[in-house]
Amino acid sequence: MEILKVVHISTFASIQDMGRGGYKRYGIPSSGYLDSVAAVNTNITCGNPPGTALIEFYYQSPVFKILHPCHVAVGGVHTVAIVNEIRQKSSAIILEKDDIFKVHLEKGLVGYISLYGGIKCKAAFNSHSYHSQIGLGGYRLEKDMIIVGNDKVGNPNFTRSKILAPDYSNTRIEVNGGPEFHLLSERQKEILLNQSYSIRSDSNRMSIICDSSHWVHVDNSMISVPVFPGTVQLPPSGKPIILLQDCQVSGGYPRVLVIKPSSVPVLVQKKPGESFDFQFKG
Amino acid sequence: MNINNPHITPYGDHSILVQWVPVMDQKINQKIHALSKIIRTWKDVEDTIAGYCELLIVFRDQLNRLDLLSDSITQILEDLDSESNLENNVKLIEVPVCYNSRFGYDLDNMCYVKGISKEELVDFHTQPTYHVFMIGFLPGFPYLGGLNKILYQARLDHPRPEVSQGSVGIAGNQTGIYTCKSPGGWNIIGRSPIRFFFPECDPPCLIEPGDKVRFKAIEEEQFFEMKEKSDHQTFDFQTLISEWKS
């Protein structure tokens, strides 16, 4: 059933779910929700199962025209649904035909829109998550595109309780040492772990690129090794690269740190220019 | 380091990394792929990613008892020794490649730098049987080892924004195939007309880790004939595959 039409879009938005596991040996990245806590909670608010495919957007929400009455929920760090220019009090709302709907991110970088019953789109390797470079799975939202929902009857199920949200204002990102951490000298470790970093604007779903005042240069003559989201690589530039959900399965830079899964939602919600530092957990 | 006693270390909360000495060694790599096949049958393992000299094992849940895990891995590696041949059930894939300057953006430059003719370069590239050390970078992208030393060439200083699907390239001592269109910094010497990655199939890749690959030179006319068939899914890929015998 045709539910929403994209009438305006300015930043990257795509369909995501829990991502695909089990195919990395073929070079297929996992993809999936950047902030899995906010995404799952948005689905729960909507009455959907936690891993339902939904719309994930960066910076600014697309603007939709409603083609068929529907039930949606919005989520992120702090989001407000706006219907026909009116701010809504609830994050779970019922939309009527011809309503104009968008979301405002009061805080945070990544927002979610869950449609009751889920979104109909193609799956690849057991997941609807769209990969931003390869184009696998779901799709990227574009102007005039029509979002098709699964036909779903009955009322939303609100019985599930939400996951406890992390403290998004926290600027300390918890990390463990990565496989090449031991290659660093004591002085390099001290610099890496004690300075603060800011997020660069060329970050995307593949990686966050960091800026800092001191660079740590390490020998980069490595042969390709396996990596996964959350790994912090140190390329010859000395600017750490933090791999995210759409990252490749292998890389050739030293893997110096690994972000604790509980800190990933906090990190991905930081906007370009915002700062953070690493808290070493061993 | 004993080949059966790799270094085992946690990597994040859900994974362990099994590491051998960081070199391109075919024997170690074959063992890694054999180990990987066995470990993937474990119920609590979500995925494995093999590198040249590492195996990443991703578990479904948080890790405990690393010591028990190390013991079982060592045991599997020792059992693999007693099996007759690690190269049993390995496929040999013959990859058709059109080597010319139209498809091989860096072919002329490679010949110039090496001081060899185009024909010599093609001979050097088609003679070896390559070992698929790993799949990575792009879905299905095979990292092939066994390149003739004469053809070793460092990556481009500035990666190209777009390299066509099927492009065959050289980076350092490796050669590989761009299974999808992508930005890339490898020296491109030719292009294969066939598809290597099939998102709708399981397994989705024509070439798998541990397989063997040989390149076969074809003319532009054959390239377009084969490409037409490959694009319309009437190409019989089985004609490229045989059983590998060492």
XYZ file of C-alpha atoms in Angstrom:
528
model
C 0.000 0.000 0.000
C 1.397 3.430 -0.963
C 1.645 5.382 2.269
C 4.118 8.279 2.049
C 5.512 10.406 -0.752
C 8.837 12.211 -0.382
C 8.157 15.846 -1.347
C 11.463 17.305 -0.189
C 14.806 15.786 0.790
C 18.187 17.429 1.367
C 20.375 14.956 3.270
C 21.044 11.215 3.214
C 18.141 8.989 4.264
C 17.795 5.238 3.752
C 15.976 2.092 4.843
C 17.713 0.235 7.687
C 17.068 -2.702 9.958
C 19.337 -4.789 12.226
C 21.701 -5.420 9.303
C 23.066 -8.620 7.799
C 25.304 -11.034 9.640
C 26.924 -14.161 8.285
C 28.135 -12.870 4.888
C 31.291 -10.978 5.829
C 33.436 -13.781 4.456
C 32.149 -12.815 1.009
C 33.106 -9.195 1.578
C 29.550 -8.100 2.352
C 29.325 -5.385 5.016
C 26.748 -5.634 7.806
C 24.985 -2.230 7.438
C 21.987 -1.612 9.729
C 20.922 0.993 12.308
C 23.697 3.426 13.274
C 22.044 4.095 16.649
C 20.445 0.743 17.389
C 19.017 1.925 20.730
C 17.090 4.843 19.187
C 16.004 2.741 16.178
C 14.680 -0.141 18.273
C 12.891 2.252 20.638
C 11.284 4.044 17.677
C 9.940 0.707 16.451
C 8.646 -0.134 19.923
C 6.981 3.298 20.216
C 5.293 2.552 16.899
C 4.095 -0.869 18.053
C 6.398 -2.722 15.657
C 8.768 -5.611 16.458
C 12.198 -4.172 17.490
C 14.079 -5.139 14.299
C 11.581 -3.723 11.777
C 12.971 -1.875 8.736
C 12.509 1.887 9.139
C 13.707 5.197 7.701
C 17.027 6.496 9.031
C 18.043 10.059 8.202
C 20.955 12.404 8.890
C 20.752 16.096 9.957
C 17.375 16.895 8.415
C 14.303 14.817 7.941
C 12.772 14.385 4.515
C 9.332 16.019 4.137
C 6.507 13.616 3.333
C 3.003 13.957 1.981
C 0.641 11.323 3.332
C -1.062 9.236 0.639
C -2.888 6.857 2.950
C -3.798 7.184 6.667
C -1.063 5.625 8.783
C 0.471 5.295 12.188
C 4.123 6.392 12.604
C 6.617 6.989 15.388
C 9.682 9.225 15.391
C 12.865 8.841 17.416
C 16.487 9.765 17.937
C 18.158 11.643 20.780
C 15.381 14.222 21.039
C 12.961 14.509 18.146
C 9.668 16.265 17.504
C 7.159 15.234 14.821
C 5.785 18.162 12.846
C 2.447 17.716 11.077
C 1.143 20.538 8.857
C 3.687 22.867 10.552
C 2.346 22.018 14.031
C 4.699 20.478 16.592
C 3.270 17.285 18.041
C 3.528 16.430 21.727
C 3.671 12.685 21.207
C 6.315 10.789 19.264
C 3.694 8.231 18.126
C 1.172 9.867 15.829
C -1.653 9.082 13.440
C -1.409 10.792 10.061
C -4.316 11.510 7.718
C -4.351 11.645 3.935
C -2.733 14.832 2.528
C -0.996 15.721 5.821
C 2.515 17.132 5.421
C 4.859 15.432 7.867
C 8.472 15.878 8.912
C 10.662 15.454 11.966
C 12.764 17.996 13.779
C 15.964 16.849 15.481
C 16.155 18.960 18.642
C 19.349 17.118 19.568
C 21.515 14.507 17.891
C 22.480 13.764 14.289
C 20.528 10.648 13.312
C 16.736 10.353 13.351
C 14.305 7.502 12.751
C 10.775 7.196 11.370
C 9.004 3.896 11.929
C 5.863 3.063 9.975
C 3.386 0.749 11.664
C 3.568 -2.600 9.880
C 6.998 -1.813 8.436
C 8.182 -0.768 4.988
C 7.933 -2.952 1.919
C 11.233 -3.166 0.037
C 13.677 -5.704 -1.322
C 15.924 -7.656 1.011
C 19.450 -8.855 0.273
C 21.147 -11.498 2.412
C 18.325 -11.548 4.958
C 18.269 -7.810 5.541
C 16.444 -4.741 4.208
C 19.327 -2.448 5.165
C 20.547 -0.321 2.283
C 24.310 -0.155 1.840
C 25.313 3.390 0.933
C 28.119 2.421 -1.503
C 27.212 -0.956 -2.952
C 23.458 -0.328 -3.121
C 22.459 -3.665 -1.590
C 19.092 -4.145 0.115
C 16.363 -1.508 0.680
C 16.877 1.903 -0.896
C 18.014 5.472 -0.477
C 15.154 7.986 -0.286
C 14.851 10.446 -3.159
C 12.467 13.234 -4.095
C 9.064 12.065 -5.375
C 9.726 8.521 -4.212
C 6.757 6.652 -2.785
C 7.194 4.637 0.411
C 5.170 1.446 0.329
C 4.062 -0.068 3.617
C 3.228 -3.661 4.402
C -0.509 -4.226 4.585
C -1.180 -4.559 8.266
C -4.479 -4.797 10.039
C -5.250 -4.463 13.727
C -3.877 -2.130 16.324
C -0.268 -1.424 17.250
C 1.114 -3.568 20.017
C 2.533 -1.363 22.761
C 3.296 -4.053 25.295
C 7.083 -4.193 24.854
C 9.195 -2.053 27.125
C 11.871 0.177 25.669
C 15.635 -0.175 25.957
C 17.243 2.212 28.418
C 18.700 5.091 26.410
C 22.354 6.010 27.079
C 23.412 9.446 28.286
C 23.835 11.079 24.881
C 25.482 14.172 26.386
C 28.422 12.054 27.538
C 31.628 13.065 25.744
C 33.662 10.113 27.026
C 33.605 7.210 24.562
C 34.569 3.879 26.106
C 37.171 1.850 24.224
C 39.237 -1.304 24.501
C 42.669 -1.758 22.987
C 42.598 -3.144 19.432
C 44.859 -5.819 17.912
C 47.619 -3.315 16.993
C 47.417 -1.212 20.181
C 50.681 -2.784 21.343
C 52.511 -1.279 18.334
C 52.147 2.167 19.899
C 54.804 3.567 22.192
C 53.799 4.673 25.694
C 53.989 8.265 24.525
C 51.745 7.539 21.511
C 49.206 5.743 23.714
C 49.163 8.721 26.028
C 48.467 11.130 23.161
C 45.831 8.882 21.586
C 43.938 8.378 24.838
C 44.307 11.763 26.483
C 43.541 14.289 23.791
C 40.114 15.294 22.580
C 38.810 14.739 19.048
C 36.299 16.523 16.900
C 34.139 14.899 14.255
C 34.782 15.943 10.657
C 31.987 16.763 8.254
C 33.140 14.181 5.684
C 32.049 11.387 8.041
C 29.296 9.099 6.754
C 27.711 5.683 7.341
C 31.054 4.004 6.552
C 33.201 5.899 9.026
C 33.690 8.852 11.320
C 36.856 10.786 10.575
C 38.387 12.582 13.552
C 40.385 15.774 13.882
C 42.715 16.456 16.781
C 45.592 18.734 17.674
C 48.266 16.005 17.769
C 48.747 13.201 15.276
C 50.001 9.752 16.134
C 52.039 8.293 13.276
C 52.590 4.555 13.204
C 54.141 2.188 10.709
C 51.376 1.493 8.199
C 52.990 -1.211 6.105
C 50.349 -3.794 6.969
C 48.756 -6.432 4.792
C 44.942 -6.396 4.693
C 43.302 -7.638 7.881
C 39.680 -8.197 8.977
C 37.818 -5.299 10.601
C 34.292 -4.640 11.873
C 32.183 -1.620 12.895
C 33.479 0.080 16.042
C 37.141 -0.446 15.114
C 39.356 2.647 15.345
C 42.004 2.642 12.599
C 45.082 4.827 12.466
C 46.001 5.706 8.850
C 49.305 7.410 7.888
C 47.652 10.847 8.257
C 47.475 10.127 12.002
C 43.782 11.095 12.106
C 41.804 8.222 13.625
C 39.058 6.682 11.485
C 36.195 5.072 13.391
C 34.488 2.403 11.311
C 30.683 2.370 11.256
C 27.957 -0.025 10.047
C 28.654 0.307 6.298
C 32.428 -0.244 6.621
C 34.321 -2.762 4.491
C 35.185 -6.134 5.987
C 38.942 -5.660 5.671
C 41.395 -2.824 6.000
C 45.094 -2.117 5.846
C 45.571 0.312 8.746
C 46.538 -0.522 12.339
C 43.460 -1.309 14.462
C 44.424 0.564 17.600
C 41.138 0.747 19.516
C 37.659 -0.785 19.557
C 34.630 1.248 20.703
C 32.509 -0.474 23.359
C 29.098 -1.338 21.826
C 27.358 0.668 24.573
C 29.205 3.838 23.477
C 28.420 3.517 19.749
C 24.943 5.178 19.920
C 26.418 8.115 21.867
C 29.226 8.565 19.333
C 27.125 8.325 16.150
C 24.709 10.968 17.434
C 27.495 13.586 17.744
C 27.405 16.236 15.020
C 30.390 17.334 12.946
C 32.419 19.780 15.025
C 31.368 18.252 18.354
C 34.168 16.823 20.514
C 34.721 13.681 22.486
C 37.576 11.752 24.033
C 38.357 8.106 24.617
C 38.012 6.409 27.987
C 40.295 3.390 28.018
C 38.795 0.229 29.512
C 41.784 -2.071 29.031
C 55.455 -19.306 15.902
C 54.148 -22.844 15.467
C 51.528 -23.002 12.724
C 49.218 -24.856 15.137
C 49.675 -22.386 17.977
C 48.519 -19.039 16.634
C 48.130 -16.039 18.881
C 44.538 -15.742 20.099
C 43.262 -12.448 21.396
C 39.868 -10.847 22.097
C 38.872 -8.131 19.601
C 35.959 -6.162 21.060
C 33.268 -7.821 23.189
C 31.937 -10.301 20.624
C 34.948 -11.429 18.608
C 38.296 -13.097 18.812
C 41.202 -12.763 16.467
C 43.396 -15.739 15.639
C 46.739 -14.398 14.379
C 49.711 -15.998 12.655
C 52.925 -14.218 11.632
C 52.010 -11.303 9.341
C 53.248 -12.676 6.017
C 51.614 -13.880 2.796
C 52.071 -17.615 3.225
C 49.899 -19.930 1.183
C 50.209 -22.854 3.574
C 49.126 -20.822 6.589
C 46.337 -19.222 4.573
C 44.984 -22.619 3.442
C 44.887 -23.674 7.076
C 43.016 -20.495 7.990
C 40.307 -21.238 5.405
C 40.034 -24.857 6.528
C 39.730 -23.728 10.168
C 37.200 -21.092 9.163
C 34.966 -23.686 7.458
C 34.886 -25.808 10.622
C 34.310 -22.915 13.003
C 31.396 -21.572 10.963
C 29.463 -24.738 11.841
C 29.586 -23.800 15.547
C 26.154 -22.716 16.747
C 27.323 -19.631 18.620
C 29.424 -18.288 15.719
C 27.755 -15.610 13.593
C 30.497 -15.123 11.027
C 34.178 -15.567 10.260
C 36.395 -13.280 8.194
C 39.683 -14.637 6.954
C 42.585 -12.326 6.219
C 45.990 -13.272 4.813
C 47.259 -14.408 8.188
C 44.332 -13.851 10.526
C 40.934 -15.285 11.236
C 38.313 -13.086 12.863
C 35.591 -15.067 14.616
C 32.414 -13.145 15.412
C 30.214 -14.665 18.100
C 26.507 -14.069 18.594
C 26.945 -13.278 22.275
C 29.502 -11.765 24.551
C 32.625 -13.855 24.991
C 33.721 -15.883 27.964
C 36.209 -18.708 28.541
C 38.839 -17.679 26.012
C 41.125 -20.454 27.334
C 38.722 -23.251 26.303
C 38.333 -21.662 22.898
C 42.108 -21.545 22.387
C 42.378 -25.237 23.210
C 39.700 -26.230 20.706
C 41.273 -24.124 17.966
C 44.686 -25.730 18.513
C 43.036 -29.156 18.455
C 41.302 -28.435 15.125
C 44.571 -27.195 13.606
C 46.385 -30.345 14.684
C 43.596 -32.560 13.324
C 43.852 -30.727 10.003
C 47.518 -31.800 9.769
C 46.612 -35.456 9.859
C 44.130 -35.036 7.028
C 45.723 -35.929 3.723
C 45.440 -32.719 1.766
C 44.217 -29.229 2.613
C 43.719 -28.590 -1.079
C 40.963 -31.157 -1.523
C 37.724 -29.712 -2.889
C 39.398 -26.526 -4.078
C 38.021 -24.939 -7.264
C 40.141 -23.600 -10.101
C 38.472 -20.680 -11.883
C 39.680 -19.564 -15.289
C 38.969 -15.854 -15.633
C 38.815 -14.413 -19.169
C 40.461 -10.972 -19.388
C 40.767 -8.530 -22.261
C 44.123 -6.808 -21.801
C 44.182 -3.547 -23.772
C 44.594 0.153 -23.096
C 40.872 0.795 -23.551
C 40.031 -1.310 -20.464
C 43.455 -1.339 -18.811
C 43.844 2.326 -17.914
C 47.345 1.700 -16.557
C 48.494 -0.951 -19.054
C 50.663 1.379 -21.167
C 52.219 2.987 -18.109
C 52.961 -0.411 -16.524
C 54.692 -1.593 -19.733
C 56.676 1.646 -19.909
C 57.772 1.537 -16.248
C 58.717 -2.158 -16.483
C 60.331 -1.824 -19.918
C 58.307 -4.719 -21.329
C 55.903 -5.134 -24.246
C 52.156 -5.570 -23.807
C 52.507 -9.210 -24.913
C 55.168 -9.846 -22.258
C 52.994 -8.288 -19.556
C 50.059 -10.494 -20.578
C 52.309 -13.573 -20.493
C 53.615 -12.707 -17.034
C 50.076 -12.159 -15.739
C 48.453 -15.249 -17.299
C 51.189 -17.779 -16.436
C 50.767 -18.242 -12.651
C 48.012 -20.056 -10.816
C 46.943 -17.593 -8.137
C 45.765 -18.417 -4.641
C 42.675 -16.571 -3.282
C 44.062 -15.379 0.050
C 40.951 -13.476 1.052
C 37.748 -11.789 -0.088
C 37.312 -8.203 1.019
C 37.297 -4.535 0.075
C 34.212 -5.070 -2.167
C 31.700 -7.935 -2.129
C 33.432 -10.863 -3.815
C 36.725 -8.967 -4.458
C 39.460 -11.659 -4.451
C 42.931 -10.790 -3.170
C 45.194 -13.006 -5.269
C 48.721 -14.006 -4.331
C 51.359 -15.504 -6.616
C 52.059 -12.535 -8.872
C 55.285 -12.586 -10.892
C 57.801 -10.240 -9.188
C 58.324 -8.332 -12.439
C 54.750 -7.058 -12.181
C 54.925 -5.787 -8.572
C 53.700 -2.203 -8.672
C 52.725 0.203 -5.856
C 49.158 1.542 -5.683
C 48.389 4.783 -7.517
C 49.175 7.933 -5.518
C 45.677 9.223 -6.189
C 42.906 6.617 -6.330
C 40.503 6.878 -9.303
C 37.010 8.026 -8.369
C 35.582 5.180 -10.430
C 36.946 1.827 -11.581
C 34.625 -0.279 -13.789
C 33.222 -3.609 -12.708
C 35.398 -6.484 -13.942
C 38.626 -4.438 -13.927
C 41.736 -6.473 -13.191
C 44.419 -4.660 -11.228
C 47.755 -4.875 -9.468
C 48.676 -3.415 -6.068
C 52.099 -4.216 -4.649
C 52.559 -7.991 -4.823
C 48.835 -8.694 -5.217
C 46.483 -8.865 -8.157
C 42.689 -8.712 -7.915
C 39.375 -8.174 -9.688
C 36.951 -5.291 -9.087
C 33.774 -7.313 -8.692
C 31.705 -4.105 -8.394
C 32.170 -0.575 -9.714
C 34.088 1.362 -7.069
C 36.665 4.056 -6.396
C 40.089 2.437 -6.325
C 43.855 2.814 -6.405
C 45.009 -0.415 -8.089
C 46.888 -0.325 -11.421
C 44.301 -1.517 -13.957
C 45.684 -3.715 -16.760
C 42.531 -5.251 -18.279
C 38.902 -6.134 -17.791
C 36.926 -9.361 -17.489
C 33.505 -9.529 -19.162
C 31.923 -11.820 -16.610
C 30.001 -11.196 -13.399
C 31.615 -12.326 -10.163
C 29.047 -11.264 -7.580
C 25.423 -12.475 -7.500
C 23.459 -10.835 -4.679
C 20.525 -13.167 -5.365
C 22.543 -16.416 -4.934
C 24.029 -18.348 -2.028
C 27.006 -18.468 -2.151
C 26.939 -15.016 -3.795
C 30.482 -15.144 -5.165
C 31.922 -17.048 -8.096
C 35.348 -16.990 -6.445
C 35.605 -18.056 -2.801
C 38.458 -17.812 -0.273
C 40.956 -20.642 -0.727
C 40.107 -21.123 -4.445
C 42.674 -20.949 -7.271
C 42.472 -18.519 -10.190
C 44.099 -18.392 -13.611
C 43.700 -15.573 -16.120
C 43.143 -16.203 -19.826
C 43.706 -13.475 -22.408
C 40.800 -12.799 -24.777
C 40.297 -10.349 -27.665
C 37.881 -7.432 -27.575
C 35.429 -9.248 -29.830
C 35.210 -12.212 -27.415
C 34.942 -9.768 -24.530
C 31.737 -8.267 -25.918
C 30.279 -11.667 -26.822
C 30.883 -12.959 -23.302
C 29.718 -9.735 -21.685
C 26.457 -9.880 -23.611
C 25.854 -13.414 -22.315
C 26.967 -12.573 -18.781
C 24.704 -9.487 -18.636
C 21.716 -11.473 -19.868
C 22.471 -14.343 -17.532
C 22.906 -16.854 -20.342
C 26.581 -17.396 -19.588
C 27.439 -20.847 -18.285
C 29.855 -20.124 -15.449
C 30.481 -23.831 -14.919
C 32.644 -23.786 -18.069
C 35.153 -21.641 -16.146
C 35.331 -23.919 -13.109
C 37.269 -27.117 -12.660
C 38.610 -29.074 -9.725
C 42.056 -27.945 -8.605
C 44.789 -30.547 -8.597
C 48.149 -29.488 -7.248
